[in-house]
PDB file of C-alpha atoms in Angstrom:
ATOM      1  CA  MET V 296       0.047  -0.037   0.180  1.00 49.00           C
ATOM      2  CA  LEU V 297       1.232   3.522  -0.902  1.00 51.00           C
ATOM      3  CA  ALA V 298       1.541   6.124   1.703  1.00 58.00           C
ATOM      4  CA  GLY V 299      -0.502   9.342   1.320  1.00 67.00           C
ATOM      5  CA  GLY V 300       0.558  11.689  -1.259  1.00 84.00           C
ATOM      6  CA  LEU V 301      -0.011  12.683  -5.054  1.00 85.00           C
ATOM      7  CA  ARG V 302       1.045  10.469  -7.508  1.00 85.00           C
ATOM      8  CA  VAL V 303       2.955  12.433 -10.064  1.00 85.00           C
ATOM      9  CA  GLU V 304       4.784  10.500 -12.884  1.00 87.00           C
ATOM     10  CA  GLY V 305       7.225  11.514 -15.795  1.00 87.00           C
ATOM     11  CA  THR V 306       4.577  10.667 -18.302  1.00 88.00           C
ATOM     12  CA  MET V 307       1.117  11.228 -17.825  1.00 90.00           C
ATOM     13  CA  HIS V 308      -2.123  11.341 -19.837  1.00 91.00           C
ATOM     14  CA  ALA V 309      -3.843  14.966 -20.195  1.00 94.00           C
ATOM     15  CA  GLU V 310      -6.314  16.676 -22.137  1.00 95.00           C
ATOM     16  CA  LEU V 311      -5.170  19.542 -24.431  1.00 96.00           C
ATOM     17  CA  PHE V 312      -7.228  22.843 -24.138  1.00 97.00           C
ATOM     18  CA  ALA V 313      -5.164  25.372 -25.995  1.00 98.00           C
ATOM     19  CA  TRP V 314      -1.969  26.298 -27.895  1.00 98.00           C
ATOM     20  CA  VAL V 315      -0.459  29.576 -27.694  1.00 98.00           C
ATOM     21  CA  LYS V 316       2.408  30.915 -29.985  1.00 98.00           C
ATOM     22  CA  LEU V 317       5.080  33.095 -28.253  1.00 98.00           C
ATOM     23  CA  THR V 318       6.781  36.014 -29.916  1.00 98.00           C
ATOM     24  CA  ASP V 319      10.016  34.056 -30.327  1.00 98.00           C
ATOM     25  CA  GLY V 320       8.117  31.321 -32.350  1.00 97.00           C
ATOM     26  CA  GLN V 321       7.905  28.698 -29.442  1.00 97.00           C
ATOM     27  CA  TRP V 322       4.707  27.081 -28.709  1.00 98.00           C
ATOM     28  CA  LEU V 323       3.136  26.522 -25.612  1.00 98.00           C
ATOM     29  CA  ALA V 324       0.083  23.973 -24.890  1.00 98.00           C
ATOM     30  CA  CYS V 325      -2.498  24.321 -22.012  1.00 98.00           C
ATOM     31  CA  VAL V 326      -3.147  20.917 -20.550  1.00 97.00           C
ATOM     32  CA  CYS V 327      -5.095  19.560 -17.979  1.00 97.00           C
ATOM     33  CA  VAL V 328      -3.628  16.545 -15.987  1.00 95.00           C
ATOM     34  CA  PRO V 329      -5.712  14.624 -13.615  1.00 94.00           C
ATOM     35  CA  ALA V 330      -3.543  13.492 -10.698  1.00 92.00           C
ATOM     36  CA  ARG V 331      -4.688  11.103  -7.980  1.00 91.00           C
ATOM     37  CA  SER V 332      -3.667  10.303  -4.611  1.00 87.00           C
ATOM     38  CA  GLY V 333      -1.376   7.060  -4.045  1.00 82.00           C
ATOM     39  CA  ASP V 334      -4.447   5.242  -2.686  1.00 83.00           C
ATOM     40  CA  GLY V 335      -6.514   6.550  -5.769  1.00 83.00           C
ATOM     41  CA  ARG V 336      -9.148   7.691  -3.621  1.00 86.00           C
ATOM     42  CA  THR V 337      -8.706  11.531  -4.179  1.00 89.00           C
ATOM     43  CA  GLY V 338      -7.037  13.875  -6.450  1.00 91.00           C
ATOM     44  CA  LEU V 339      -7.062  17.082  -8.375  1.00 93.00           C
ATOM     45  CA  ASP V 340      -6.633  18.395 -11.930  1.00 96.00           C
ATOM     46  CA  LEU V 341      -3.222  20.083 -12.651  1.00 95.00           C
ATOM     47  CA  TRP V 342      -3.649  22.943 -15.237  1.00 98.00           C
ATOM     48  CA  LEU V 343      -0.249  23.537 -16.849  1.00 97.00           C
ATOM     49  CA  TRP V 344       1.507  25.453 -19.566  1.00 98.00           C
ATOM     50  CA  VAL V 345       4.025  23.192 -21.217  1.00 97.00           C
ATOM     51  CA  THR V 346       6.402  23.453 -24.215  1.00 97.00           C
ATOM     52  CA  ALA V 347       5.361  21.633 -27.267  1.00 96.00           C
ATOM     53  CA  ASP V 348       8.017  19.096 -26.809  1.00 95.00           C
ATOM     54  CA  ALA V 349       6.226  17.864 -23.931  1.00 94.00           C
ATOM     55  CA  VAL V 350       3.109  16.870 -25.956  1.00 94.00           C
ATOM     56  CA  SER V 351       2.306  13.887 -27.799  1.00 91.00           C
ATOM     57  CA  ASP V 352      -0.610  12.566 -29.814  1.00 85.00           C
ATOM     58  CA  CYS V 353      -2.103   9.196 -28.594  1.00 77.00           C
ATOM     59  CA  GLU V 354      -5.358   7.553 -28.130  1.00 66.00           C
ATOM     60  CA  PRO V 355      -7.147   7.841 -24.820  1.00 61.00           C
ATOM     61  CA  ARG V 356      -7.020   4.393 -22.828  1.00 62.00           C
ATOM     62  CA  ALA V 357     -10.022   2.825 -21.613  1.00 64.00           C
ATOM     63  CA  GLY V 358     -11.214   4.578 -18.100  1.00 62.00           C
ATOM     64  CA  ASP V 359      -9.238   7.995 -19.192  1.00 56.00           C
ATOM     65  CA  ARG V 360     -11.517  11.021 -19.044  1.00 50.00           C
TER      66      ARG V 360
END
């Protein structure tokens, strides 16, 4: 059994909401990452701005929102 705390991994599924192009030509993505506690009982949504290289296209898995 895991102790309390938020489970955050190096790669996580997220929902993409927006793209923004900066004046230097770089793209940022606004994503929402559902993060859950170690026991899976509670969690929260992490709203993040990430660089384009942090985003990849993939099919949602069963059970993902």
